[in-house]
Amino acid sequence: MNHSQWEKHLEELPLGSGGFSPKSMKQIKERIRLSGKRRSPMRGIAIAAVFTLLAAVVWVTGDYRQAFFPSPGAKETDEQEFRLTVQYGDKMSFMARFGFTYMIDHPKASFEVAIPSDEYEEKQDLASYKKWVSESNADILRVPLAFVDDLAADGVLVPLDDLIKREKLDLQALYPSAVDLIKEAGNGQMYGIIDDLDMNMLIYNRSLFRSNGVSLPEKGATWDDIVRLAARFEGASDRGKPVYGFSYGSAPDPFRMIFDIGQSQGLSIVDGEGHPQVDSASWKAIWSQVSEGLRQGWIGDKLPDNSEESDPLKAAIAGNAFYNGRSAMTLQPYLSWYVMNEAIQQGLLLDEWDTIPLSAPAAPGKISSLTNGTVYAINAKSANPSQAMKFIHFLASKERSNKAVETGGPQMLLAAVPDTKLGESSPIGRYYESELDVSAVLQQAKRSQLPAYNRVMSVLSAKANEAVRDLVAGQSTVDEALARLQAEAEQAAIIGVLEASE
Amino acid sequence: MDYEYIKQMDEGIDRNALLDELMMTFGKDVWNYAYCLTRRRELAEDIAQETFIKAYHAIYSFRGEMTMKAWLLTIARNTTRDYFRSAWFRRVQLVWEEYETSLFHPSAEKQWFVSLEQREVWNAVLSLPRKLRETLLLYVHHHLAHKEIAELLQVSEGTVKSRIFRARAAISRKLGKPAAFEGGKRP
């Protein structure tokens, strides 16, 4: 059959009413409007003006020097011109997030980005990452935490201790647990700085605890402690609506809840060899507790109906029982604070709240896993490690963290703890005060890079929510459900290992 | 519509009016492209929204070296790449690679197809290897020129032409084969 006979069918994507719609357009405009609200107007205008001018000139000329004409904060410098190549997804995003700001104080700088290979994109393993690094000209790498020790041992990364001293980077200014974590990953030496950190913390509604006569969760609480407290809310209500002891997120996703709880308790879906352990005794306990809570109603699943809400931010608020004062506890990363803050500004969450780590029994008061973290490291092949270190210093500077807080951000925890009075209205201080169980975090990171991990995760993501629904409806037992999932996970793991060896 | 004038105007432009025009003119292209890359409606929606938000903020940097459509699709492509790289996406979204055997499940989608042949063609296209699929659709569905596709994908024009040739050959071969549901004979 000739292509001219069938290509006519590709004129239209046959999805009927699916696709871009007036509703999509409305949501885009609302998101732009809200993102403009978050920042201090004057600073936002100043930054936007600088970025616009820099972007316009650099885009046309490719020459950063022409972009540097008088602008706020431009520094005199005796630096020579230099170029840094940074591992990143695309240049536009890099320049908008980091590049232009850096160039204000370093007008002789120019940047390129090095985009990881398709092979690494697909495989996400150490071998393909190493291969890409060896072929790339990146000065600065964004290394998965799990790869740091191997890359360091193979001499792919520059040890930073001397550069840190020369650059006078104050390690005391950084989030202490992140420094411990990167040292642990590098067997005692620092091979990078961790930025954009995030982790789940337990957020609780003090007012609901008080009004229901339940004692508050204490630092060091484990999931078993939280279950005991949450169960005390069985049958609780407030102005005719049910109040839950624990809820999670803005849309029913019991598997994600179970998974995040498990991670907080130091559990992984695979063991150290990559074999699935979906039906371990510890996972079974969590599955039993969550399904019991859903059945009895002290864990929220029938969340407020947000299906009619077209705006994604409003839908996220409307669907979240905690943000509407109808749940005593929830688990969330700092990234979710923006949505919670909107709920508070809108007067939907008026109650007092606070936050503590949700700890594993083996490490009371500490956090066992991250939801995000980026290690910035220097390629041993870099011809300009000094300038690369200056850039990393900029990432890890208090000035950057302070500016982020002043302008309504950051989205996640930056490397340095901000000085700015964080106030009682934001939980960011609590996140920075929390301590990581670095061995557990590193173990989780390593296991998530094992060949079978993603395949096992795929199976659970596809099948686990249905399994939970069956459990709640009494159509199976926990043992039966987990035995089925374990069997499917084992099949999937075999495929994962075979693919990795190809 | 020629968007060359943007590079002359810097801040003297009503970004909100321009955004409306861009969304109305190119929204469908951006969404469809994101859908073909991700094969998920919800993700296509997220990516399309992110694309226009980024375009809004970066509009003054549009210098007219490529068409506006190609520029927007480039942003969409980079945004999709960022999604594929995010940790949660890698954990959760792989399920769709595993468990969707056909892009268009007959029971859900049958009312949208003009003909069975259309469904066959789309299933054949969307089951091509990613690089061939993307290149073919940019050419045949989005009507970009070879040069624009080459810039968007960061490959040579020769590679673009080769991929289109190979994609067409693969689909023509596939569609030329007997279809099982008709007992081995095509009309």
XYZ file of C-alpha atoms in Angstrom, chain A:
502
model
C 0.000 0.000 0.000
C 1.426 3.398 -0.972
C 1.807 6.094 1.687
C -0.345 8.556 -0.227
C -3.269 6.181 0.285
C -3.118 6.226 4.064
C -1.471 9.518 5.023
C -4.752 11.376 4.610
C -5.960 9.605 7.766
C -3.245 11.348 9.768
C -4.666 14.815 9.170
C -6.776 14.509 12.267
C -5.990 12.849 15.581
C -9.084 10.753 16.079
C -9.843 11.513 19.692
C -13.234 13.072 19.232
C -13.765 15.682 21.908
C -10.427 15.019 23.564
C -7.638 17.565 23.228
C -7.094 21.267 23.639
C -10.239 23.056 24.672
C -11.544 26.399 25.964
C -11.231 24.839 29.430
C -7.510 24.267 28.775
C -7.120 27.909 27.745
C -8.907 29.120 30.864
C -6.660 27.015 33.113
C -3.516 28.321 31.444
C -4.561 31.918 31.986
C -5.437 31.211 35.618
C -2.077 29.571 36.244
C -0.251 32.540 34.726
C -2.309 34.913 36.851
C -1.613 32.951 40.040
C 2.101 32.592 39.342
C 2.304 36.347 39.009
C 0.590 36.771 42.407
C 3.166 34.713 44.317
C 6.054 37.033 43.795
C 6.833 40.455 45.211
C 5.652 42.670 42.348
C 8.578 45.077 42.244
C 11.189 42.382 42.385
C 9.302 40.343 39.853
C 9.171 43.245 37.411
C 12.872 43.939 37.864
C 13.836 40.304 37.328
C 11.480 39.902 34.352
C 12.850 43.013 32.713
C 16.428 41.822 33.089
C 15.570 38.335 31.807
C 13.642 39.720 28.868
C 16.465 41.979 27.766
C 19.102 39.298 28.283
C 17.006 36.668 26.508
C 16.269 38.913 23.565
C 19.866 39.881 22.945
C 21.432 36.501 23.680
C 18.871 34.793 21.411
C 19.703 37.077 18.509
C 23.423 37.358 18.881
C 24.369 34.272 20.881
C 26.683 36.690 22.635
C 26.213 37.244 26.308
C 28.490 40.255 26.261
C 26.027 42.276 24.264
C 23.411 41.230 26.756
C 25.290 42.878 29.556
C 24.284 46.474 29.555
C 23.472 48.413 32.673
C 21.042 46.446 34.796
C 20.461 46.176 38.505
C 23.224 44.339 40.327
C 25.680 44.136 37.402
C 29.161 43.777 38.809
C 32.546 44.980 37.733
C 34.716 41.909 37.378
C 38.231 40.953 36.448
C 37.094 37.507 35.317
C 38.065 36.347 31.868
C 35.306 35.209 29.559
C 34.338 31.636 30.183
C 31.743 29.102 29.171
C 30.240 26.420 31.349
C 28.314 23.446 30.037
C 25.706 22.148 32.427
C 23.764 18.899 32.248
C 20.140 20.036 31.857
C 16.985 19.310 29.874
C 16.949 22.394 27.669
C 18.731 25.705 27.473
C 15.680 27.925 27.781
C 14.666 26.389 31.095
C 18.236 26.485 32.397
C 18.743 30.134 31.525
C 15.389 31.116 33.012
C 16.060 29.277 36.254
C 19.787 29.822 36.784
C 21.700 31.252 33.860
C 20.443 34.826 33.682
C 20.627 35.308 37.452
C 24.200 34.032 37.499
C 25.206 36.285 34.625
C 24.137 39.408 36.497
C 27.060 38.885 38.872
C 29.249 37.089 36.311
C 28.871 39.051 33.098
C 31.728 37.174 31.432
C 29.903 33.856 31.799
C 28.133 32.025 29.023
C 26.338 28.718 29.207
C 25.562 25.706 27.129
C 23.560 22.697 28.205
C 24.457 19.058 27.753
C 21.374 16.912 27.328
C 21.737 13.277 28.438
C 21.549 10.628 25.731
C 18.425 8.822 24.577
C 20.005 5.608 25.825
C 20.280 6.980 29.361
C 16.791 8.413 29.103
C 15.480 4.932 28.420
C 17.622 2.847 30.714
C 18.281 5.269 33.592
C 21.170 3.051 34.741
C 24.746 3.670 35.847
C 26.364 2.185 32.728
C 24.466 4.379 30.281
C 24.987 7.458 32.457
C 28.717 6.828 32.676
C 28.873 6.320 28.918
C 27.057 9.580 28.311
C 29.338 11.477 30.727
C 32.430 10.090 28.998
C 31.135 11.313 25.637
C 29.760 14.657 26.795
C 31.529 17.935 27.397
C 29.511 18.808 30.492
C 31.413 20.672 33.183
C 28.616 20.353 35.722
C 26.648 17.167 36.154
C 23.325 16.474 37.872
C 24.057 13.045 39.217
C 21.514 10.608 40.689
C 22.393 10.091 44.341
C 22.678 6.331 43.821
C 25.470 6.781 41.274
C 27.735 9.061 43.296
C 29.832 6.383 45.001
C 30.511 4.424 41.795
C 31.312 7.514 39.760
C 33.548 8.835 42.514
C 35.416 5.534 42.766
C 35.931 5.511 38.986
C 37.357 9.023 39.010
C 34.494 10.480 36.952
C 33.720 13.195 39.527
C 35.997 15.827 41.036
C 36.367 15.572 44.839
C 35.252 18.974 46.058
C 36.861 19.364 49.484
C 39.826 21.459 48.259
C 37.683 23.493 45.870
C 35.185 24.146 48.667
C 37.978 25.511 50.874
C 39.408 27.635 48.071
C 35.992 28.983 47.199
C 35.271 29.566 50.920
C 31.909 27.836 50.593
C 30.503 27.739 54.119
C 29.310 24.191 54.711
C 27.769 25.320 58.014
C 25.278 27.355 56.005
C 23.933 24.270 54.238
C 21.139 21.946 55.308
C 23.193 19.716 57.619
C 21.568 16.412 56.696
C 22.222 17.044 53.006
C 25.929 17.515 53.760
C 25.940 14.279 55.769
C 24.111 12.532 52.948
C 26.487 13.585 50.194
C 29.482 12.660 52.380
C 27.949 9.243 53.029
C 27.361 8.818 49.292
C 31.017 9.691 48.632
C 32.418 7.432 51.354
C 33.413 10.384 53.524
C 34.339 12.866 50.784
C 32.144 15.467 49.180
C 31.629 14.918 45.486
C 28.704 17.257 45.082
C 26.164 19.587 46.648
C 22.521 18.539 46.987
C 19.899 21.044 45.870
C 16.107 20.852 45.332
C 15.583 18.514 48.230
C 12.184 17.429 49.362
C 10.728 14.863 51.716
C 7.352 13.886 53.123
C 6.457 15.208 56.554
C 3.384 14.562 58.676
C 1.178 17.671 58.843
C -1.478 17.710 61.545
C -4.443 19.884 62.462
C -4.066 20.902 66.126
C -7.610 22.227 66.366
C -9.180 18.926 65.270
C -7.059 16.980 67.745
C -8.138 19.341 70.539
C -11.815 19.312 69.680
C -11.869 15.505 69.501
C -9.916 15.014 72.710
C -7.032 13.178 71.028
C -3.440 13.736 72.132
C -1.148 15.327 69.568
C 1.392 13.303 67.576
C 4.884 13.714 68.959
C 8.236 13.956 67.276
C 9.561 10.429 66.822
C 6.107 9.138 65.878
C 6.083 6.096 63.607
C 3.276 4.998 61.312
C 1.991 2.621 64.036
C 1.664 5.640 66.373
C -0.185 7.587 63.669
C -2.561 4.669 63.058
C -3.431 4.588 66.777
C -4.179 8.316 66.757
C -6.058 8.252 63.451
C -8.319 5.413 64.621
C -9.474 7.681 67.482
C -11.245 9.783 64.857
C -13.543 6.968 63.763
C -17.046 8.394 63.523
C -15.850 11.973 64.075
C -17.649 14.760 62.280
C -17.630 18.496 62.037
C -20.732 20.464 61.068
C -22.342 17.346 59.677
C -19.379 16.277 57.523
C -17.060 13.372 58.344
C -13.666 14.152 59.802
C -10.877 11.699 59.062
C -7.936 10.769 61.215
C -5.659 10.593 58.169
C -6.007 11.486 54.523
C -3.679 11.715 51.581
C -3.547 13.976 48.549
C -6.255 15.530 46.435
C -7.570 12.495 44.595
C -8.095 8.929 45.808
C -4.845 7.022 45.294
C -4.508 4.477 48.085
C -1.487 2.811 46.488
C 0.484 6.027 46.491
C -0.522 6.538 50.123
C 0.644 3.034 51.056
C 3.853 3.464 49.089
C 4.777 6.787 50.694
C 3.934 5.481 54.161
C 6.103 2.446 53.502
C 9.006 4.582 52.339
C 8.696 6.699 55.484
C 9.094 3.479 57.477
C 12.246 2.595 55.578
C 10.565 -0.021 53.383
C 11.343 -0.692 49.754
C 9.403 -2.673 47.138
C 12.582 -4.564 46.253
C 15.362 -5.986 48.391
C 19.058 -5.222 48.005
C 19.346 -7.692 45.112
C 16.362 -6.228 43.308
C 13.952 -9.057 44.159
C 10.401 -7.837 44.780
C 9.296 -7.959 48.400
C 5.783 -6.636 47.982
C 4.360 -9.202 50.412
C 6.841 -8.774 53.238
C 5.489 -8.755 56.785
C 6.144 -5.007 57.103
C 4.319 -4.147 53.883
C 1.459 -6.468 54.865
C 1.070 -4.560 58.123
C 0.719 -1.239 56.304
C -1.684 -2.662 53.730
C -3.799 -4.089 56.569
C -3.818 -0.849 58.518
C -4.693 1.314 55.511
C -7.441 -0.981 54.230
C -8.876 -1.212 57.758
C -8.794 2.569 58.072
C -10.533 3.008 54.739
C -13.159 0.449 55.649
C -13.843 1.980 59.060
C -13.750 5.526 57.742
C -10.924 6.993 59.796
C -8.726 7.167 56.706
C -10.283 9.451 54.116
C -10.904 8.141 50.649
C -14.280 9.620 49.775
C -12.777 13.042 49.418
C -14.758 16.189 48.654
C -15.984 16.076 45.076
C -13.693 18.099 42.827
C -14.770 16.534 39.542
C -16.624 19.658 38.418
C -13.713 21.970 39.170
C -11.965 22.953 35.945
C -9.114 24.895 37.505
C -6.323 22.492 38.546
C -5.316 24.546 41.591
C -8.884 24.827 42.814
C -9.423 21.131 42.100
C -6.329 20.258 44.131
C -7.646 22.308 47.057
C -11.241 21.113 46.796
C -10.227 17.454 46.663
C -7.933 17.556 49.680
C -9.675 16.801 52.967
C -6.841 18.254 55.063
C -6.929 21.593 53.220
C -10.631 21.822 53.987
C -10.236 21.198 57.702
C -11.720 17.707 57.474
C -8.712 15.579 58.217
C -6.534 15.501 61.316
C -3.330 14.392 59.569
C -1.801 14.099 56.137
C 1.579 13.329 54.621
C 3.065 15.650 52.050
C 6.309 17.090 50.677
C 7.222 20.754 50.921
C 6.316 21.019 47.229
C 2.630 20.832 48.243
C 2.887 23.853 50.539
C 1.949 26.196 47.706
C -1.471 24.550 47.349
C -2.017 24.374 51.117
C -1.115 28.048 51.426
C -3.727 28.914 48.800
C -6.316 27.021 50.850
C -5.320 29.050 53.907
C -5.445 32.340 51.974
C -8.909 31.400 50.721
C -10.084 30.813 54.275
C -10.720 27.097 53.746
C -8.147 26.007 56.305
C -8.433 28.235 59.342
C -7.245 25.778 61.980
C -3.852 25.704 63.669
C -1.503 23.169 62.186
C 2.034 21.915 62.670
C 4.391 19.372 61.145
C 6.736 16.624 62.346
C 8.772 13.919 60.622
C 7.089 10.539 60.190
C 9.837 8.212 61.371
C 10.794 4.618 60.892
C 11.017 2.589 64.106
C 14.762 2.170 63.580
C 15.390 5.926 63.420
C 13.038 7.898 65.681
C 12.656 11.538 64.727
C 14.426 11.087 61.401
C 13.262 10.878 57.810
C 14.089 7.749 55.814
C 13.498 8.785 52.231
C 13.526 11.769 49.940
C 10.901 12.623 47.357
C 13.435 14.707 45.455
C 17.103 15.678 45.472
C 19.608 16.733 42.813
C 23.360 16.293 43.245
C 25.393 18.938 41.406
C 28.897 17.622 40.750
C 31.899 18.512 38.598
C 32.966 16.320 35.711
C 36.579 15.200 36.114
C 37.034 16.041 32.414
C 36.048 19.657 32.965
C 38.613 22.159 31.750
C 37.279 24.733 34.154
C 36.674 23.204 37.569
C 37.189 26.558 39.342
C 34.395 28.266 37.457
C 32.273 25.148 37.822
C 32.812 25.343 41.581
C 31.856 29.033 41.611
C 28.572 28.111 39.953
C 27.950 25.361 42.501
C 28.752 27.889 45.234
C 26.081 30.147 43.760
C 23.580 27.263 43.935
C 24.558 26.641 47.549
C 24.595 30.276 48.641
C 22.501 31.727 51.431
C 21.844 34.684 49.173
C 20.055 32.453 46.671
C 17.998 30.747 49.389
C 17.093 34.054 51.017
C 16.037 35.590 47.693
C 13.892 32.547 46.957
C 12.042 32.924 50.269
C 11.600 36.680 49.784
C 10.028 36.195 46.365
C 7.472 33.659 47.503
C 9.411 30.481 46.737
C 11.279 28.175 46.743
C 9.407 25.142 45.401
C 11.654 22.702 47.201
C 14.462 23.034 49.735
C 17.537 24.722 48.309
C 20.995 23.708 49.455
C 21.526 26.538 51.970
C 19.202 27.140 54.912
C 17.713 30.614 54.450
C 18.432 33.306 57.048
C 15.203 35.098 56.419
C 12.789 34.854 59.291
C 10.660 32.046 58.039
C 7.789 32.826 60.322
C 5.064 30.585 61.594
C 3.035 30.745 58.415
C 5.348 28.488 56.399
C 6.488 24.981 57.295
C 9.794 25.441 55.470
C 11.625 25.960 58.743
C 10.364 22.609 60.032
C 11.544 20.850 56.870
C 15.016 22.356 57.257
C 15.043 21.449 60.973
C 14.308 17.817 60.208
C 17.064 15.261 60.151
C 17.598 12.543 57.558
C 18.530 8.957 58.304
C 21.235 9.158 55.646
C 21.908 5.410 55.434
C 18.230 4.697 54.866
C 17.917 7.480 52.291
C 20.931 6.202 50.404
C 19.651 2.642 50.509
C 16.291 3.753 49.067
C 18.095 5.694 46.337
C 20.227 2.692 45.398
C 17.324 0.277 45.318
C 15.285 2.592 43.109
C 18.042 2.332 40.492
C 18.124 -1.480 40.425
C 17.043 -2.980 37.068
C 13.833 -4.507 38.371
C 12.609 -1.504 40.320
C 10.757 0.402 37.623
C 9.084 -2.733 36.331
C 7.894 -3.680 39.806
C 6.649 -0.146 40.303
C 4.743 -0.315 37.024
C 2.907 -3.438 38.138
C 1.949 -1.903 41.458
C 0.876 1.354 39.869
C -1.391 -0.554 37.484
C -2.860 -3.081 39.885
C -2.562 -1.990 43.498
C -5.444 0.493 43.698
C -7.865 -2.135 42.457
C -6.453 -4.550 45.027
C -7.086 -2.017 47.802
C -10.662 -1.498 46.619
C -11.231 -5.275 46.731
C -9.814 -5.403 50.242
C -12.038 -2.602 51.472
C -15.055 -4.266 49.893
C -14.166 -7.525 51.641
C -13.609 -9.327 48.338
C -10.166 -10.551 49.232
C -7.788 -10.772 52.159
C -4.497 -8.900 52.444
C -2.578 -12.165 52.067
C -4.407 -13.020 48.828
C -4.023 -9.540 47.375
C -0.317 -9.280 48.133
C 0.380 -12.823 46.945
C -1.087 -11.896 43.549
C 0.828 -8.640 43.365
C 4.050 -10.347 44.424
C 3.674 -12.967 41.687
C 3.114 -10.301 39.033
C 5.976 -8.229 40.399
C 8.317 -11.220 40.174
C 7.414 -11.697 36.500
C 7.950 -8.037 35.824
C 11.274 -8.053 37.665
C 12.598 -10.821 35.396
C 11.823 -8.682 32.351
C 13.511 -5.703 33.981
C 16.703 -7.648 34.624
C 16.758 -9.072 31.080
C 16.300 -5.657 29.537
C 19.086 -4.190 31.623
C 21.488 -6.864 30.452
C 20.783 -6.167 26.744
